[in-house]
mmCIF file of C-alpha atoms in Angstrom:
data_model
loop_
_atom_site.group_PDB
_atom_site.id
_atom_site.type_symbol
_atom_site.label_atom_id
_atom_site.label_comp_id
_atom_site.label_asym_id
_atom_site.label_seq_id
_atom_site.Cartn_x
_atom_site.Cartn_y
_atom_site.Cartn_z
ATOM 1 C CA UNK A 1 103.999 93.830 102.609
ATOM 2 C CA UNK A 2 102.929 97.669 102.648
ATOM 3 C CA UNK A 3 99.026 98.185 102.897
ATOM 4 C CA UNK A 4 97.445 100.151 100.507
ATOM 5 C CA UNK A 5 93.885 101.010 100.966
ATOM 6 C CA UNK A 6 91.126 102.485 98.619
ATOM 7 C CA UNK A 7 87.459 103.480 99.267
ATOM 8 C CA UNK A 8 85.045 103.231 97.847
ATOM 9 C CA UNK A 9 85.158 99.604 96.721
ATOM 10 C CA UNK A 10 81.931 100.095 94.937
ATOM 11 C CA UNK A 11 80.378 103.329 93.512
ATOM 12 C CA UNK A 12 76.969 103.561 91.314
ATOM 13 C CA UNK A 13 76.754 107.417 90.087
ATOM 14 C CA UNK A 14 74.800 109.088 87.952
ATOM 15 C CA UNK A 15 75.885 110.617 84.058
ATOM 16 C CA UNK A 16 77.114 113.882 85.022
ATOM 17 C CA UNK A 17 78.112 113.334 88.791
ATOM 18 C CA UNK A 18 81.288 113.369 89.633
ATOM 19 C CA UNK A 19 82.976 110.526 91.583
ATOM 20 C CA UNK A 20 85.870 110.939 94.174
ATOM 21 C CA UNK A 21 88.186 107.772 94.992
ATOM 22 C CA UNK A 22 90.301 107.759 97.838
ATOM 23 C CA UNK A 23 93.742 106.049 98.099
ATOM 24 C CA UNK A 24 95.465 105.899 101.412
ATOM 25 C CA UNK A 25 98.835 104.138 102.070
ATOM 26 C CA UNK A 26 98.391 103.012 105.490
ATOM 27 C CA UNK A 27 102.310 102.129 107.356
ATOM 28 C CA UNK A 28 104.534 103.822 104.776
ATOM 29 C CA UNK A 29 104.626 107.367 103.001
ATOM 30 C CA UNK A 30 104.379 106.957 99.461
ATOM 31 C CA UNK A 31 105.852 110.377 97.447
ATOM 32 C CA UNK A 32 104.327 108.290 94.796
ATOM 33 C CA UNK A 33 101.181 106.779 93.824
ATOM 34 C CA UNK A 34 99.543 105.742 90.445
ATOM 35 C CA UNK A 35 96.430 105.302 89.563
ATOM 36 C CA UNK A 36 94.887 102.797 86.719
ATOM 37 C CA UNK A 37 91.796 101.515 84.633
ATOM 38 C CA UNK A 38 91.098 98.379 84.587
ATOM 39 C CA UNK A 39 88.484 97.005 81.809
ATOM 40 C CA UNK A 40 87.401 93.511 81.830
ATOM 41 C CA UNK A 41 89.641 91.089 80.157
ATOM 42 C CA UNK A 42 91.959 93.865 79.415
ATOM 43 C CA UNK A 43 95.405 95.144 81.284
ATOM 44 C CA UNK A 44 95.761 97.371 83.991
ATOM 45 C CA UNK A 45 96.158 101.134 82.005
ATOM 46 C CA UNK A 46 98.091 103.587 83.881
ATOM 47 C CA UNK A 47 95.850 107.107 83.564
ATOM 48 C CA UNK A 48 99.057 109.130 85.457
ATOM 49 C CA UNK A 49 101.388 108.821 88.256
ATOM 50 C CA UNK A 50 100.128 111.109 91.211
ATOM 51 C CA UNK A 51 103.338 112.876 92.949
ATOM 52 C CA UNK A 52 102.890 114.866 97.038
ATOM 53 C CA UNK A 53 103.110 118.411 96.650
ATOM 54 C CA UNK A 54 103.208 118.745 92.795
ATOM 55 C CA UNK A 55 101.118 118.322 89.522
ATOM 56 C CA UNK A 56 100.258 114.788 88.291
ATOM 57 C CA UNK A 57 101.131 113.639 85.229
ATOM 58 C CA UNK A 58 99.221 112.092 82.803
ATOM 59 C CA UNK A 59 99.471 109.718 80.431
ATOM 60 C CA UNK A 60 98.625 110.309 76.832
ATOM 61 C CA UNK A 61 95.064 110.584 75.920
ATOM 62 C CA UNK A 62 93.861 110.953 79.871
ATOM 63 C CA UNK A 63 92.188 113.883 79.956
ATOM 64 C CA UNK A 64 93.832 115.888 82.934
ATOM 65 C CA UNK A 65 90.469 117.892 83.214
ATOM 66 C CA UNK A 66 88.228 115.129 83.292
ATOM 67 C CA UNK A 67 90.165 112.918 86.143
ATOM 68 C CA UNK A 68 90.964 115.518 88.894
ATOM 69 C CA UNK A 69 94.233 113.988 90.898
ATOM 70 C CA UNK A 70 95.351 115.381 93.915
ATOM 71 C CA UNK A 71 98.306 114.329 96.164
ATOM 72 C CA UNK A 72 98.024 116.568 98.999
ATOM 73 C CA UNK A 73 99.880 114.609 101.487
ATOM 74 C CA UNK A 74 102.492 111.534 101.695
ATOM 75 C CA UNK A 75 99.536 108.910 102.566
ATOM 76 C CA UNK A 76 96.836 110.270 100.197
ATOM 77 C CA UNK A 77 96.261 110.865 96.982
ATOM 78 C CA UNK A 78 92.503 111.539 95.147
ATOM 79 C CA UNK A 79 91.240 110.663 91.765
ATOM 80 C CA UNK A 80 88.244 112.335 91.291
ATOM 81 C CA UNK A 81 85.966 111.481 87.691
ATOM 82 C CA UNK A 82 84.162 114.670 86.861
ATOM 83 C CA UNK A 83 80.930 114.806 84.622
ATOM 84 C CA UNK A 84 80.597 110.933 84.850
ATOM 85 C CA UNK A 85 79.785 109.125 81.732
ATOM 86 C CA UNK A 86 78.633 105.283 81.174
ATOM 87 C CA UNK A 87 82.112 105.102 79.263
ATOM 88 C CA UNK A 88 83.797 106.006 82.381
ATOM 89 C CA UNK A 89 82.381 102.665 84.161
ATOM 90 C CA UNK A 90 85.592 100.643 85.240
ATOM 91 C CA UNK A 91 87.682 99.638 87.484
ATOM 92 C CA UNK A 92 89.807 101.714 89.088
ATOM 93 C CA UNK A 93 93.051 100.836 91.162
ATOM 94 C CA UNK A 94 95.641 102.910 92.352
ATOM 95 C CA UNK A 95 98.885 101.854 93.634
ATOM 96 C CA UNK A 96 101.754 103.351 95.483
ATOM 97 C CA UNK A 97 105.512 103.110 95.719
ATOM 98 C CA UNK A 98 107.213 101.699 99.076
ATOM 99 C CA UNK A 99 110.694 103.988 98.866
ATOM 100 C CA UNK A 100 111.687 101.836 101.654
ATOM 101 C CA UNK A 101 112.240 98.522 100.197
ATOM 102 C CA UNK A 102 114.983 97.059 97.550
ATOM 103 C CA UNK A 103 113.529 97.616 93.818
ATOM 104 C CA UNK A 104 110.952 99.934 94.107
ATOM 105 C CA UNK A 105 108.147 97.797 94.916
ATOM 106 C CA UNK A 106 104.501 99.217 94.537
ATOM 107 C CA UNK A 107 101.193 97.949 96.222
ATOM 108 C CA UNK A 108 98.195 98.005 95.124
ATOM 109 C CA UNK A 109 94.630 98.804 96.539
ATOM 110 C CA UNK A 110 91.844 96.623 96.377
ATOM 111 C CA UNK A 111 90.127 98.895 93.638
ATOM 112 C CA UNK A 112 86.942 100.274 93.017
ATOM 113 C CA UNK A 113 84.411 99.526 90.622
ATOM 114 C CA UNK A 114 82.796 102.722 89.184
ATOM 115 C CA UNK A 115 79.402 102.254 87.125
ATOM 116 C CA UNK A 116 77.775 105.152 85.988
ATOM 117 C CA UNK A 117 73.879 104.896 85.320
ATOM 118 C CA UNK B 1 105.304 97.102 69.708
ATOM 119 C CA UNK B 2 104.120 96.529 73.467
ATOM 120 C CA UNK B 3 106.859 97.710 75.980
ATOM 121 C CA UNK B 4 106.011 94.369 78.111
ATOM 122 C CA UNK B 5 104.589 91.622 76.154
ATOM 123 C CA UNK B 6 102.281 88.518 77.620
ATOM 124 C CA UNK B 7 101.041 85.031 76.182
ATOM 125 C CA UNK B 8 97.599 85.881 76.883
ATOM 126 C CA UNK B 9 96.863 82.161 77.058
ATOM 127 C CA UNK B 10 94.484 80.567 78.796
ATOM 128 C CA UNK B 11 97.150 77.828 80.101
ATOM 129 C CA UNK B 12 95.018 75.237 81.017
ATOM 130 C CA UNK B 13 96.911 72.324 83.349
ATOM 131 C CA UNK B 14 96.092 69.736 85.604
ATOM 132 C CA UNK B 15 96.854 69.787 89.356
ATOM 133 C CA UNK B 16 100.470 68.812 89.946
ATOM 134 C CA UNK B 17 101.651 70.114 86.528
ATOM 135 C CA UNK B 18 104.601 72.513 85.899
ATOM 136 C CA UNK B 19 103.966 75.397 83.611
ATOM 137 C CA UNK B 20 106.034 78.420 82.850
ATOM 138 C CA UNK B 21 105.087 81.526 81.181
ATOM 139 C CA UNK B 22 107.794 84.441 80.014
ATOM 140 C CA UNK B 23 107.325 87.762 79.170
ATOM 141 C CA UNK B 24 109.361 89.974 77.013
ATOM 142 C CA UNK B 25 110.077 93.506 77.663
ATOM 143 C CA UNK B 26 111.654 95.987 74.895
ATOM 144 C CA UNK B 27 113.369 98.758 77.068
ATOM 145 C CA UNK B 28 116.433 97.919 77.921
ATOM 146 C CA UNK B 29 116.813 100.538 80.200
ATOM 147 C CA UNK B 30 114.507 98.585 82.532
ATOM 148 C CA UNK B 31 115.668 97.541 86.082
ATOM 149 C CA UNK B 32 112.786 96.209 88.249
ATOM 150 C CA UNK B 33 111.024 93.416 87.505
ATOM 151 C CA UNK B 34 108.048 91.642 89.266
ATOM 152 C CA UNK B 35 105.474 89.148 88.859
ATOM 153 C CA UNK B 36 102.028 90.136 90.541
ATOM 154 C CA UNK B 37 98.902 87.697 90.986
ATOM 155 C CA UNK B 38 95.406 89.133 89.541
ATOM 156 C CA UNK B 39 92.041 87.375 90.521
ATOM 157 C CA UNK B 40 88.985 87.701 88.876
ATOM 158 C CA UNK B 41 87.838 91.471 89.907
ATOM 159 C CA UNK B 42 90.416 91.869 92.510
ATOM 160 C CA UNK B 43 93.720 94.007 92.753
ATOM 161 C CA UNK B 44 96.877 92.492 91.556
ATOM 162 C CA UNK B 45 99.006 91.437 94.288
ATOM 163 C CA UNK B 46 102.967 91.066 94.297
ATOM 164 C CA UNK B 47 104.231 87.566 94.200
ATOM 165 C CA UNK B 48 107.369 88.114 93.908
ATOM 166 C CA UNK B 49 110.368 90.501 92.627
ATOM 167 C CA UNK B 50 112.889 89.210 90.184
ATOM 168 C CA UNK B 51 116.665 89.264 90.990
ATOM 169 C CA UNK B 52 119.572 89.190 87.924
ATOM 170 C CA UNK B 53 120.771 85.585 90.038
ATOM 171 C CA UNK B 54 117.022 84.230 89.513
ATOM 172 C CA UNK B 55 115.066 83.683 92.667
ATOM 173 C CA UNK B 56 112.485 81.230 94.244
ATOM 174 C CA UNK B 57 109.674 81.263 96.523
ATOM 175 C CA UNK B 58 108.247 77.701 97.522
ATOM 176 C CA UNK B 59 106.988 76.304 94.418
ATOM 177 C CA UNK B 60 107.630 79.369 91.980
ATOM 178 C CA UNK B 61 110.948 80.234 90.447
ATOM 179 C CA UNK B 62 111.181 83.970 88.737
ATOM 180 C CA UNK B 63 114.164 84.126 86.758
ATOM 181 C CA UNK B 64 115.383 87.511 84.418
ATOM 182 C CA UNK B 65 117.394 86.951 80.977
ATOM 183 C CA UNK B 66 119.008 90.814 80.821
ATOM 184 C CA UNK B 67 120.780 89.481 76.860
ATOM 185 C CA UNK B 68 117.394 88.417 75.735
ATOM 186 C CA UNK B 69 115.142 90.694 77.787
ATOM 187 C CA UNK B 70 112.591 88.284 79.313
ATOM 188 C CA UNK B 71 111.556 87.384 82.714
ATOM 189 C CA UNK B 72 110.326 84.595 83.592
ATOM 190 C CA UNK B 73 108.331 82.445 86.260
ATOM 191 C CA UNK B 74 108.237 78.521 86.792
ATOM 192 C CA UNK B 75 104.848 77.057 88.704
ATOM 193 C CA UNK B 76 105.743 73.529 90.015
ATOM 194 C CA UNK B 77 103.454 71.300 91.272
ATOM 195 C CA UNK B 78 99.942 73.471 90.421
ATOM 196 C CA UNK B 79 97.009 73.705 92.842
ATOM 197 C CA UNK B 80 93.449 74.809 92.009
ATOM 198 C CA UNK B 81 94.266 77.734 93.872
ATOM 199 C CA UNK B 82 97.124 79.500 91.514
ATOM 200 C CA UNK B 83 94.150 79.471 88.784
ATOM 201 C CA UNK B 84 94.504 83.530 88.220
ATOM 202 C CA UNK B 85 96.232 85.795 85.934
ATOM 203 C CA UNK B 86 99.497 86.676 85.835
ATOM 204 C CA UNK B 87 101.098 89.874 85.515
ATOM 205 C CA UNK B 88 104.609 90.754 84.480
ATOM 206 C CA UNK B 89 105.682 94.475 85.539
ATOM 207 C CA UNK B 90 108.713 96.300 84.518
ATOM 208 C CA UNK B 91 110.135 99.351 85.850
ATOM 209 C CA UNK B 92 112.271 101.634 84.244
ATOM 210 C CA UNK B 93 113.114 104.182 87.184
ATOM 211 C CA UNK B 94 114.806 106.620 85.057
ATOM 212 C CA UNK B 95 110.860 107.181 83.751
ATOM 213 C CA UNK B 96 109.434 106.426 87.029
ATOM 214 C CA UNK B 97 106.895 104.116 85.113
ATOM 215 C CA UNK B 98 105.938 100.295 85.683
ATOM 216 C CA UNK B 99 104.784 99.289 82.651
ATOM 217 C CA UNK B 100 102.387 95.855 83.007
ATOM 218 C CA UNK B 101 101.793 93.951 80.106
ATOM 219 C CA UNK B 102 98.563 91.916 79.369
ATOM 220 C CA UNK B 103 98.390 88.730 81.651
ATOM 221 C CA UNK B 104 98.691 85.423 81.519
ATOM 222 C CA UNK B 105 95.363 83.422 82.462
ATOM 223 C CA UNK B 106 96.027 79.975 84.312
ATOM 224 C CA UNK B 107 93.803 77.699 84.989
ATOM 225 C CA UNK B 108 94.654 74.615 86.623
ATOM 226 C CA UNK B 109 92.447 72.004 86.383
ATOM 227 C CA UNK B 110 91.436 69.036 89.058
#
């Protein structure tokens, strides 16, 4: 299957910082990516779907301002958590479309666990 | 009510058991479907895409009821090592969404 890799895996910031994860598909171009919260014992929650060369778009209630996506090119896209609160502690996974197989299959990262202090 | 709906569970089975689990999902308009894997604090990862004809891989069988919108996925013979949750994605394209519902939790016991 495609590889999908994000860094950092872990991140410990303080309230106020700001926080940028990095999600790289590594042997495909993905026009696509997607990027979720995770709280324990609870569903993956998809915050907005990240698109190369345009605006993401964001899901109801995700504050557009607050989590900072860019997709500037067909292997990278960037969710960046700005003024960091302890609510904001999660995990975070993003995941990314491989155009080139049957059915639209998407890949995830391995995630990254934000905690904010 | 959810777009893609899970028994929670926990399924608890012994090694060698059978279990199934379906999910539900109410958008019609749907096309893909998948089942990923989900260990404790790791990513999800795809085991396997469900076809209309039903599909299997080894000792798991996905199969997709389009009349009463369901998926769903047969375990034969359990080992320790399928103990994880289970994840039931549905993509409608036309949206450009995959919608996950909630998990299923197995644990299979020795």
């Amino acid at each position: 299957g495609a590889v999908v890799s994000q860094h950092p895996s872990r991140v410990i910031c303080k309230s106020g910082t700001s926080v940028k994860i990095e999600c790289r598909s590594l042997d495909f171009q993905a026009t696509t990516m997607f990027w979720y919260r995770q709280f324990p014992k609870q569903s993956l929650m998809l915050m907005a779907t990240s698109n190369e060369g345009s605006k993401a778009t964001y899901e109801q209630g995700v504050e557009k301002d607050k989590f900072l996506i860019n997709h500037a090119s067909l292997t990278l896209s960037t969710l960046t958590v700005t003024s960091a609160h302890p609510e904001d502690s999660s995990f975070y996974i993003c995941s990314a479309r491989d155009i080139r197989s049957s059915g639209n299959t998407i890949y995830f990262g391995e995630g990254s666990w934000l905690t904010v202090v | 009510r959810k777009e893609v709906e899970q028994d929670p569970g926990p399924f608890n089975v012994p090694e060698g058991a059978t279990v199934a689990f379906n999910c539900t999902y109410s958008n019609s308009a749907s096309q893909s479907f998948f089942w990923y894997r989900q260990d404790c604090r790791k990513e999800p990862k795809l085991l396997m895409s469900v076809y209309s004809s039903g599909n299997e891989d080894g000792r798991f069988t996905a199969q997709l009821n389009r009349a009463s919108q369901y998926i769903s996925l047969l375990i034969r013979d359990s080992k320790l090592s399928d103990s994880a949750t289970y994840l039931c994605v549905v993509n409608n394209r036309a949206a450009y969404k995959y919608i996950f519902g909630t998990g299923t939790r197995l644990k299979v016991l020795a």
